XYZ file of C-alpha atoms in Angstrom:
88
model
C -162.986 -182.271 -96.503
C -165.124 -185.326 -97.128
C -164.252 -185.293 -100.814
C -160.548 -184.837 -100.112
C -160.518 -187.862 -97.775
C -162.896 -189.850 -100.028
C -165.404 -190.352 -97.220
C -168.867 -191.708 -97.970
C -171.957 -189.978 -96.608
C -175.141 -191.792 -95.615
C -178.196 -189.651 -94.788
C -181.480 -190.984 -93.374
C -183.859 -188.160 -92.552
C -187.285 -188.303 -90.975
C -190.009 -188.370 -93.642
C -191.861 -185.647 -91.749
C -190.278 -182.298 -90.875
C -188.904 -182.041 -87.332
C -188.866 -178.793 -85.388
C -186.531 -177.939 -82.556
C -186.002 -174.799 -80.513
C -182.571 -173.249 -80.530
C -180.247 -170.775 -82.151
C -179.885 -171.896 -85.792
C -176.318 -170.586 -86.075
C -175.133 -172.319 -82.930
C -176.879 -175.564 -83.843
C -175.293 -175.466 -87.307
C -171.857 -174.830 -85.769
C -172.258 -177.657 -83.228
C -173.383 -180.161 -85.883
C -170.598 -179.176 -88.277
C -167.993 -179.507 -85.507
C -169.222 -183.016 -84.675
C -169.061 -183.942 -88.355
C -165.567 -182.463 -88.771
C -164.273 -184.345 -85.731
C -165.600 -187.561 -87.244
C -164.077 -186.793 -90.642
C -160.681 -186.152 -89.079
C -160.840 -189.461 -87.189
C -161.551 -191.565 -90.275
C -159.041 -193.224 -92.532
C -158.828 -191.857 -96.060
C -160.865 -193.848 -98.559
C -162.445 -196.023 -95.859
C -164.619 -193.553 -93.959
C -168.395 -193.558 -93.609
C -170.233 -190.656 -91.990
C -173.885 -191.363 -91.179
C -176.547 -188.817 -90.271
C -180.024 -189.813 -89.130
C -182.969 -187.805 -87.850
C -186.165 -189.236 -86.407
C -188.985 -188.548 -84.004
C -189.077 -190.506 -80.756
C -192.352 -189.721 -78.996
C -192.109 -185.995 -78.179
C -188.407 -185.725 -79.003
C -186.371 -185.122 -82.136
C -183.314 -187.364 -82.328
C -180.277 -186.508 -84.450
C -177.612 -189.203 -84.665
C -174.234 -188.525 -86.237
C -171.895 -191.503 -86.377
C -168.698 -192.518 -88.144
C -166.394 -195.494 -88.421
C -163.334 -193.574 -87.224
C -160.861 -194.507 -84.533
C -163.095 -193.368 -81.665
C -162.195 -191.648 -78.422
C -159.677 -193.147 -76.019
C -161.261 -194.129 -72.720
C -158.862 -191.929 -70.741
C -159.847 -188.854 -72.834
C -163.618 -189.095 -72.243
C -163.573 -187.150 -68.933
C -161.890 -184.233 -70.747
C -164.276 -183.925 -73.701
C -165.808 -180.679 -72.461
C -162.619 -179.146 -71.090
C -161.895 -175.888 -72.946
C -159.053 -176.257 -75.454
C -158.615 -180.011 -74.840
C -157.238 -181.726 -77.914
C -155.061 -184.618 -79.059
C -154.091 -182.789 -82.227
C -150.591 -181.443 -82.734
């Protein structure tokens, strides 16, 4: 999908391995869904998806950001409502 929309990818990973507890399959699915939502929100040929991991004291921090259109203020309260979408 990134190639089809000509979206650039920027990756900045921690120089030391980070370990987290969790179900690998569910974590992979959650991260991919966040990335896909960002990809769909970006304009073709102008998108930039950034992924960064780092250690912050005793925590692992994963940041996924994009330069897409963002979320409308009125939609934020519904983000975790099952089946909520703005897609046709």
